[in-house]
Every structure is written in C-alpha cells, then in structure tokens.
Short mmCIF file of C-alpha atoms in Angstrom, two decimals:
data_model
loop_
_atom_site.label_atom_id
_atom_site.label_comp_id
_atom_site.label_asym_id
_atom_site.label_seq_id
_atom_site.Cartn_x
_atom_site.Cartn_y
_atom_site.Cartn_z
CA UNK A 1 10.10 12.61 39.84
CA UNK A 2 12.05 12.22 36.81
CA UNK A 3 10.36 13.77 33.21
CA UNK A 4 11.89 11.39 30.50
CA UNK A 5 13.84 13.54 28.23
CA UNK A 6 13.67 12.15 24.58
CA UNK A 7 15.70 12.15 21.52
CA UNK A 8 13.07 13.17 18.63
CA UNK A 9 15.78 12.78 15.97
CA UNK A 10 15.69 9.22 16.33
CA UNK A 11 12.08 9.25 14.95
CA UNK A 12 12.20 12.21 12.69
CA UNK A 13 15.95 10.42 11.14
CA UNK A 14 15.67 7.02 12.61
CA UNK A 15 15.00 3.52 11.59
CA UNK A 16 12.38 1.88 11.34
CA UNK A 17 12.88 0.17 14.31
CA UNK A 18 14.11 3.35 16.19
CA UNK A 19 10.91 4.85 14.61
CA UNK A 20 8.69 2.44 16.72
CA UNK A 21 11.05 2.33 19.61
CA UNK A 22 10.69 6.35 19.99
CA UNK A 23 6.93 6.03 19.44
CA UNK A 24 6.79 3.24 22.94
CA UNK A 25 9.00 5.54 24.53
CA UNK A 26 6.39 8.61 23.99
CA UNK A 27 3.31 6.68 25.14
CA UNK A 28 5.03 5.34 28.16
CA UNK A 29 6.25 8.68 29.20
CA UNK A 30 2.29 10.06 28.26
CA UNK A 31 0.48 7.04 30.15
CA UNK A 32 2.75 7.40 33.46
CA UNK A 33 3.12 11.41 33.45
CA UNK A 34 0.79 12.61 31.14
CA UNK A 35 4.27 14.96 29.81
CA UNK A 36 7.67 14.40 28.13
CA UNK A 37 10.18 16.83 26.72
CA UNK A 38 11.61 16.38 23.45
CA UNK A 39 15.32 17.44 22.66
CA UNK A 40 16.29 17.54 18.43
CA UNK A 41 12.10 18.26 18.25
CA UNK A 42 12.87 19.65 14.68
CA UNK A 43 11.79 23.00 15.40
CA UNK A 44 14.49 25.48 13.94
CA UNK A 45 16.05 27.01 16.71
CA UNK A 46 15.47 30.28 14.88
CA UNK A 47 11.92 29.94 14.68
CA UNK A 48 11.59 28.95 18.67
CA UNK A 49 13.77 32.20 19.37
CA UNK A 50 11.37 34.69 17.43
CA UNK A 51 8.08 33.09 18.77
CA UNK A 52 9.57 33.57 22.39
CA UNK A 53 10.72 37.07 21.58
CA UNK A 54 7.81 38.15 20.09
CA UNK A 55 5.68 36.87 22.87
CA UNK A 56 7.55 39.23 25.40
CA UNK A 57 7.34 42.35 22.23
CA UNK A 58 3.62 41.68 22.23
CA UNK A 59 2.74 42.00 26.11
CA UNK A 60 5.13 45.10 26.23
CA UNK A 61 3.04 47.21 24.24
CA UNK A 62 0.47 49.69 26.03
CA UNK A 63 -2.81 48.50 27.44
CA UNK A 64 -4.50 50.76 25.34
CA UNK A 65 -2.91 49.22 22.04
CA UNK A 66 -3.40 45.80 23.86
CA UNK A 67 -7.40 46.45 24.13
CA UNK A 68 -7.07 47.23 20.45
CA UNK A 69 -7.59 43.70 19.59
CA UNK A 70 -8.59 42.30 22.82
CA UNK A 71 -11.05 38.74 22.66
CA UNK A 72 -14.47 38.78 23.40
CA UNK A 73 -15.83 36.29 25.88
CA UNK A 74 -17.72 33.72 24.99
CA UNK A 75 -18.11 29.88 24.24
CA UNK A 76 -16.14 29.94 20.94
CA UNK A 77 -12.56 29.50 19.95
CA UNK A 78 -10.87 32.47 21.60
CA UNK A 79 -8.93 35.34 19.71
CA UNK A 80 -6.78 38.25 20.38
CA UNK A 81 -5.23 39.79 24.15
CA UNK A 82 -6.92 38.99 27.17
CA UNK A 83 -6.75 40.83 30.87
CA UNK A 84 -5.56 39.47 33.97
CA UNK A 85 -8.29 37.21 35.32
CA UNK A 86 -10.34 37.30 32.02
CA UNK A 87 -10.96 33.45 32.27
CA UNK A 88 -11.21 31.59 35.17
CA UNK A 89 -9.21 28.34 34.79
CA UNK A 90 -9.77 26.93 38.46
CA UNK A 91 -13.63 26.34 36.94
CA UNK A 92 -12.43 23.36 34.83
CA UNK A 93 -11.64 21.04 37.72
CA UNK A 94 -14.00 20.54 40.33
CA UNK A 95 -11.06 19.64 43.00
CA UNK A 96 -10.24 23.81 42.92
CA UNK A 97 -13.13 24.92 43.93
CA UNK A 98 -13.28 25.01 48.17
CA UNK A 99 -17.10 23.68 49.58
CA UNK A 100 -19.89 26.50 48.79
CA UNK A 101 -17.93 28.79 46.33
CA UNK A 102 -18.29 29.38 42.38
CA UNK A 103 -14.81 29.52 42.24
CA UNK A 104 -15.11 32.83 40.69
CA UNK A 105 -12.70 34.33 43.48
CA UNK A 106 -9.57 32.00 41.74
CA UNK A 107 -8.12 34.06 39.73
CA UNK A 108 -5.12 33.73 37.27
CA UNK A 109 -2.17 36.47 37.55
CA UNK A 110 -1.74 36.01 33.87
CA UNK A 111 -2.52 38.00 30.83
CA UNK A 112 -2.57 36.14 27.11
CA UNK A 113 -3.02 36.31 23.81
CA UNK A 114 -4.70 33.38 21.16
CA UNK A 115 -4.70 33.29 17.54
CA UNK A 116 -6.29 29.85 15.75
CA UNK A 117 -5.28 29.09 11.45
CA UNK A 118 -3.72 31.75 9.44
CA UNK A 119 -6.67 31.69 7.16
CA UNK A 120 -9.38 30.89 9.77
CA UNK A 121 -12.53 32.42 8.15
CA UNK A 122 -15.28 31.25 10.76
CA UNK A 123 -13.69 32.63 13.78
CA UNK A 124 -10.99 35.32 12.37
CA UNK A 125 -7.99 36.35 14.34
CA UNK A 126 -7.13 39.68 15.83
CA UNK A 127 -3.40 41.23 15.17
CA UNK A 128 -1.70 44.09 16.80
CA UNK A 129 -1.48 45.12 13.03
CA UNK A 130 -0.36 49.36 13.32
CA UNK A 131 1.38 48.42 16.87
CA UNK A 132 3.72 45.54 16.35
CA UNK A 133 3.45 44.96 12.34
CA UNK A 134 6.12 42.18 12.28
CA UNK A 135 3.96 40.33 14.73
CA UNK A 136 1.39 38.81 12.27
CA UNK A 137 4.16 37.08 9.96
CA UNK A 138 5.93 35.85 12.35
CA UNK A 139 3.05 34.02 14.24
CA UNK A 140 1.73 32.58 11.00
CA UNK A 141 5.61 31.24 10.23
CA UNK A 142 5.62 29.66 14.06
CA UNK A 143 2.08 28.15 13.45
CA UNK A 144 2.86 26.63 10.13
CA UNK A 145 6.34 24.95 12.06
CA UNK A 146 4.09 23.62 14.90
CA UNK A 147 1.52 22.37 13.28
CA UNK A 148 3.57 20.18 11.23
CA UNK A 149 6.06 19.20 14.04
CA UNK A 150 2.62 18.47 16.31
CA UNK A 151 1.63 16.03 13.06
CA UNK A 152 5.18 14.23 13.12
CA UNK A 153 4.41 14.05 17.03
CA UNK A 154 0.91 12.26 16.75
CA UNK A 155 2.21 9.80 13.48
CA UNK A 156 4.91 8.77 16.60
CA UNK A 157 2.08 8.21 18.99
CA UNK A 158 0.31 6.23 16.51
CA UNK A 159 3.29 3.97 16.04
CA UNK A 160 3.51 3.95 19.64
CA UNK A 161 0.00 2.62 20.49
CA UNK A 162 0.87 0.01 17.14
CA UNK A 163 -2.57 1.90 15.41
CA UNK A 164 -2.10 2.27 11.34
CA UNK A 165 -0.24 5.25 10.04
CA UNK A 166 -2.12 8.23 9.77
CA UNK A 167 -5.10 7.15 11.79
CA UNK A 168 -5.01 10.30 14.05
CA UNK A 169 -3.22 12.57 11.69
CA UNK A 170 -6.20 12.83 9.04
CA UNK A 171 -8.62 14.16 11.93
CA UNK A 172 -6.39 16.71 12.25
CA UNK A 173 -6.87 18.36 8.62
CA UNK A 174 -7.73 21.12 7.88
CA UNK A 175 -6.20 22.86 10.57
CA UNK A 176 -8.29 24.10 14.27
CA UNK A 177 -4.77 24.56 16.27
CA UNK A 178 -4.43 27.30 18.09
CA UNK A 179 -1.00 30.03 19.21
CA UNK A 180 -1.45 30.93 23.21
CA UNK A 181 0.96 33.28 24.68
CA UNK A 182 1.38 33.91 28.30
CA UNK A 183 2.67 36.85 30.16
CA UNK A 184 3.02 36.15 34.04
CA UNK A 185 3.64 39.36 35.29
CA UNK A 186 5.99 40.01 38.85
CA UNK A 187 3.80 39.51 41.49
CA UNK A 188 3.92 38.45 45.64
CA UNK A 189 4.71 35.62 47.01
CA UNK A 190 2.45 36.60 49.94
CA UNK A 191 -0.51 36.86 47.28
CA UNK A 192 0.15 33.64 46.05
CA UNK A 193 0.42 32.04 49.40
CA UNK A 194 -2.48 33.41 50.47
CA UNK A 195 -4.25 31.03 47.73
CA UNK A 196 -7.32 32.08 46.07
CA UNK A 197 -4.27 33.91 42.78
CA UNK A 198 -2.25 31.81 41.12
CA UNK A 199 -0.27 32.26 38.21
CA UNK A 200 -2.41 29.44 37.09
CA UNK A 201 -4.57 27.33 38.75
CA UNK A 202 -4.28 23.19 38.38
CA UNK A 203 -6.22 22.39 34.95
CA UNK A 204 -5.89 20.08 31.53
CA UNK A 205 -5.48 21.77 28.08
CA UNK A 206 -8.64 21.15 25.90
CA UNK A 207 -6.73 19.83 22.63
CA UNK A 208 -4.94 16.54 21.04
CA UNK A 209 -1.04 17.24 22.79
CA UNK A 210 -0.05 21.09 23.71
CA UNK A 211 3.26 22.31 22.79
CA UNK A 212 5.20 24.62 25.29
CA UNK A 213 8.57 26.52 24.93
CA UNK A 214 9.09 28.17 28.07
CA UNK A 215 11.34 30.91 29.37
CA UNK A 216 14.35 30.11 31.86
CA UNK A 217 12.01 31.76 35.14
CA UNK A 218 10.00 28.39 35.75
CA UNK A 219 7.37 27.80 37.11
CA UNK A 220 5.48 25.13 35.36
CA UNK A 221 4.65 22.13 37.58
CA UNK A 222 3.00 18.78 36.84
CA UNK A 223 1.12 17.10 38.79
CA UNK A 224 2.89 13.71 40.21
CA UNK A 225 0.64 10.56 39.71
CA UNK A 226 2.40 7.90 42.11
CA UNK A 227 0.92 11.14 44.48
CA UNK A 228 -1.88 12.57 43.26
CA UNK A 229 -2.54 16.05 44.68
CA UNK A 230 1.34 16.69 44.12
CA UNK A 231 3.13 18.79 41.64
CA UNK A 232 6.82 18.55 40.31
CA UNK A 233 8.61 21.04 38.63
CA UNK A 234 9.42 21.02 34.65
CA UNK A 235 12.68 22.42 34.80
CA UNK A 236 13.63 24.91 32.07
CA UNK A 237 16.77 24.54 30.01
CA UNK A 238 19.68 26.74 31.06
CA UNK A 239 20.82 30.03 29.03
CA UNK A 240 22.59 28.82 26.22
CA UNK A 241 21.27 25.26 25.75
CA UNK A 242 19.26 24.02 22.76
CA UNK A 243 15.74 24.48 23.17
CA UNK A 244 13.60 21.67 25.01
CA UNK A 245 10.09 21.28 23.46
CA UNK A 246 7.17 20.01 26.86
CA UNK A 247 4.60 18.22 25.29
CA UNK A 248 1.36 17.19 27.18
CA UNK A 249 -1.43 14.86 26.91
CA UNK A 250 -4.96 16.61 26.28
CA UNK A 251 -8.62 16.61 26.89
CA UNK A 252 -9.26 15.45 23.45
CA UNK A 253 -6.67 12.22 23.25
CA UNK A 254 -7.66 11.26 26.27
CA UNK A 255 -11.58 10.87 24.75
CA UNK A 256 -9.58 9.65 22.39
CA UNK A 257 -8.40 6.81 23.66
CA UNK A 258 -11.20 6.14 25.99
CA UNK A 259 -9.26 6.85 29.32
CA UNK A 260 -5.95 4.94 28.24
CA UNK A 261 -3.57 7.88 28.33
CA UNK A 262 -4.86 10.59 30.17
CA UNK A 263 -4.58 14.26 29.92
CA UNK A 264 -2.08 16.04 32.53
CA UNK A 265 -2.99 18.00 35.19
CA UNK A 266 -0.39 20.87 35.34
CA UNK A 267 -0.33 24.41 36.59
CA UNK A 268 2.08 27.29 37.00
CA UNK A 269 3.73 28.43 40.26
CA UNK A 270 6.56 30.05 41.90
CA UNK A 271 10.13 29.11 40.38
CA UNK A 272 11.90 26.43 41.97
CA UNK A 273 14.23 28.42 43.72
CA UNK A 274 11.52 30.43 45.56
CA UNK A 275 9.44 27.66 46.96
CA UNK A 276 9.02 27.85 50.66
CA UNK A 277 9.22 31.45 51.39
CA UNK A 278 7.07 34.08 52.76
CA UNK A 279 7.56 36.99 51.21
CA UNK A 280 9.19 38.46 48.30
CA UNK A 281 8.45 39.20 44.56
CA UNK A 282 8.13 36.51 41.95
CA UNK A 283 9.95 37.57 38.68
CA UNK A 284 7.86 37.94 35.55
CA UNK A 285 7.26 34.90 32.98
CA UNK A 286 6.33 34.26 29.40
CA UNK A 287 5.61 30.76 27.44
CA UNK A 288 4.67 30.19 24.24
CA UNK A 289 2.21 27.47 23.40
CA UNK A 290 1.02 25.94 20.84
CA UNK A 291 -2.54 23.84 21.19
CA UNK A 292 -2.33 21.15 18.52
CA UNK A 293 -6.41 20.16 17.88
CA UNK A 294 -8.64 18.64 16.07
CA UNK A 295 -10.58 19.66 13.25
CA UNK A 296 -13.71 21.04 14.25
CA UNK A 297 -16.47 18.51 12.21
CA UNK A 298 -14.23 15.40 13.57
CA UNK A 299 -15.98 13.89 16.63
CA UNK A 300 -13.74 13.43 20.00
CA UNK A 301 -15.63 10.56 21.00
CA UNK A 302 -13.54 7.42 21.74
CA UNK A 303 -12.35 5.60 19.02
CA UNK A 304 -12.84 1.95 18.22
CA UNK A 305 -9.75 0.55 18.98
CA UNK A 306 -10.18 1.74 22.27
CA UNK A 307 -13.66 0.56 23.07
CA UNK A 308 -13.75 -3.41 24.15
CA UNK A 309 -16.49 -5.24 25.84
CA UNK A 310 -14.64 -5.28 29.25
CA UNK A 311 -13.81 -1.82 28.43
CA UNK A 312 -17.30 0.19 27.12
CA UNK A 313 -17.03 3.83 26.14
CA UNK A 314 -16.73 6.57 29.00
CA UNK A 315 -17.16 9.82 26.99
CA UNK A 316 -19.74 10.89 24.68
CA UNK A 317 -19.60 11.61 21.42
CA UNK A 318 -19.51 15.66 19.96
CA UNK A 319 -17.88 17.03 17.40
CA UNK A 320 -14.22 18.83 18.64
CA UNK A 321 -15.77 22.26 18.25
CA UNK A 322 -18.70 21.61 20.75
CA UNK A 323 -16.32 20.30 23.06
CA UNK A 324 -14.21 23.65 22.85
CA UNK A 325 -17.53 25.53 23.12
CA UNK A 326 -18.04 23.70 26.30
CA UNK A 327 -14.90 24.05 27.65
CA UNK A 328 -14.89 27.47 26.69
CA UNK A 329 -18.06 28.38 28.48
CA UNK A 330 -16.58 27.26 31.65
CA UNK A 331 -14.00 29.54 31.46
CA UNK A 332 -16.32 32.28 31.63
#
C-alpha cells in the first residue's frame, strides 16, 4: 500500500485552482487511508529539528527529575511525564481486547510527555523547569508553529470537501491542542511477539487531524483498509532528507463529518527491517506529535452538511471537552 505523498506548497503558494486541487487530493488520501504525508508542510526545518531534539533531551533526564512533573490520572486533558504503561491504549478499541479480559494486561512499552496551550489556565501544564530550562520555550515556539500549520491544514480540507472558508477553522479558536512526546525505549522482540506489550497497541487519536514527525527507527504502521485487520508501514524519511510531516484523520472529524472520512486506526511496532524475527532487541524510538483539537465549548457532534435524510446522524452531540473526558477515562 502506497501513502500519497503531497506537495503542501502548492496550497500554502498555489493558485487558486492548485489551492482546491491540493484540498481533493487531501480528502481522497483521508477517506481511503485515513493518513497522508505532506512534503514543503511549512514547518521551518529548524523548528522540526529542536522539537525532535528536545523530545529525546526530555526523556534522558533521571526518573526522579521525570516524576518531578509527572501527570496525574484522570478523565481530564493530560499534563506532564507519564510511566511506562500509565495508560492503557488497547482499552479504546474493543477488537484488542481477547474474550473475558479487561484488557488491563495490554500494556504500552512507551513513556510520554503532554503539554496543552501555552497559557492554558483551566488545566495548567507541567515543565521540567530547574532540569531542562530551555525546554519550556522551545515547546511553546513548536506549539505556536503547529497550531497554525494544523489551521492552514483544516482551511485545505475545507476546500477539499467544497464547505465555505473557515467553517472548521473558527471551532478551533481559542486554542485546546495539545504537544505529545513519545519515548519507545529498546525492548525484545520476544516480548513483543509474545503479544499482550506493544510499543503501542492499534487505536485512533481523540482530536480534529494529529501531526507526527517521527525519528528514522520506524515503526509506525497504519492499518490497510482494502484489508482490514492489516497494518502497513509509514516509512520514515532517510538521514539527510527534508522533513515529512504524517497527518491523520481523528476521532473528532470523523463526528465531524458524520462517518464520511474516518479516523485511522494506526499503532506502533517493530521497524521494518525487523519484522519476522524471533529474537533480538528493538532499538529505541521517539516522535513528536502534535494533537490539533477543538475548542473545548464547541460541540463534536456532526455537522449539518453532513447530516441528510438518507444519511441521519450517527454520533451524539457533547461538547469536545466531554468527549476528551471520556476518552480519557478509558485510558485509565
């Protein structure tokens, strides 16, 4: 299975007409894989290598610094480090979980840290401020860059699906997007075979679209929907190339659009290279991520254009903070 690969300079520089011709090309990649990868995204190439670098600065520090701001569980937005098998992402797809189990026995091998709006208030964030003082800055900078590249992204889609400008976009303001980091540390292939770990466990991201630079280990798969049950690899860009922005469909745009373009099932497991053997010792991973959302108040019910008589509404309607807290809950 081929990912499309597209050119985001043609809408970010483009014509009008190569405006709306990217924005078709972005839905039809979303409706038939749920994923796409943007080359040219916009993102400085400076800013992508500092959020990737200080991703792998933050998880080197000690646990005991780590702990320092760890999150507290619960259904809320999440902030600050969190352990190995802290949530359990299996839980959020009923197809994980084998006949008579909770599922609580699927763990992730993955540590991670979250951090919502520089200026959250209602649900603060929690910095490795006297152990990696740089750290704060530099996430706020990447956040502010994301958020407005995610914005160009969903003005595209909007084109795309031939809905007026800025339909999406204002549900997105004031800002709920959240920063997730991921550290996959080296681990077994013998442990991963066995089944119940993963590095992460088949699931759909809660949001509008996710963002994700990753590192050049892969890993990432998604899941194949001419065979469902299947995953394909997202191949990483080699050393040296530009950076290749993934973006996936979400939980949210798929309410959204009342089942039209559906959110994609993806998961992380052994690199390419290492599928099919027995033993041996998986090299450690990091991403950076970047869950574009909506604001909280805004309600992630489906939206009229997507609700026909043939066609009635298949989700109910809650604001995009409930949701999380639902989501959220099942996690735990």
């Amino acid at each position: 299975m081929d990912l499309p690969t597209l050119d985001f300079s043609k809408y970010l520089l483009g014509t009008p007409r190569e405006k709306q011709q990217l924005g078709e090309a972005l839905i039809d990649s979303f409706v038939k894989h749920g994923f796409v990868k943007l080359i040219n995204h916009g993102i400085p190439e400076d800013i992508v290598n500092r959020y990737q670098a200080a991703t792998k600065e933050l998880f080197a520090l000690p646990l005991e610094q780590k702990q320092a701001f760890e999150n507290e569980k619960g259904p809320k937005p999440q902030r600050g480090w969190s352990s190995k098998g802290a949530e359990v992402t299996a839980k959020l797809r009923k197809s994980n979980i084998p006949p008579g189990s909770t599922g609580d026995e699927l763990k992730d091998e993955r540590e991670f840290f979250d951090a919502g709006p520089p200026s959250d208030t209602q649900f603060p964030n929690k910095w490795p401020t006297s152990s990696l003082p740089t750290f704060q800055p530099t996430m706020e900078e990447c956040y502010t860059c994301l958020q407005y590249t995610s914005l160009h992204i969903l003005n595209a889609m909007e084109r795309g699906l031939h809905l007026p400008a800025n339909s999406l976009t204002h549900r997105c303001q004031p800002s709920a997007s959240e920063i997730r980091l991921n550290h996959y540390p080296s681990v077994s292939i013998t442990l991963l075979n066995a089944g119940k770990i993963k590095r992460t466990h088949p699931h759909t991201d809660f949001g509008i679209i996710t963002l994700l630079f990753q590192d050049h280990v892969g890993g990432l798969e998604l899941e194949d929907r001419s065979r469902p049950g299947t995953f394909a690899p997202v191949v990483p860009q080699a050393e040296g190339e530009p950076s290749a922005l993934v973006v996936n469909i979400s939980d949210t745009f798929e309410r959204w659009s009342n089942g039209v373009v559906r959110a994609g099932v993806h998961r992380v497991d052994v690199p390419p290279g290492m599928k099919g053997l027995e033993s041996g010792v998986c090299p450690p991973r990091h991403s950076s991520v970047f869950f574009f959302k909506a604001t909280r108040e805004t309600s992630v019910g489906p939206l009229p254009e997507f609700v026909t008589k043939e066609r009635p509404a298949i989700f109910e309607e809650m604001t995009a903070l409930e949701f999380q807290r639902r989501k959220t809950e099942v996690l735990y």
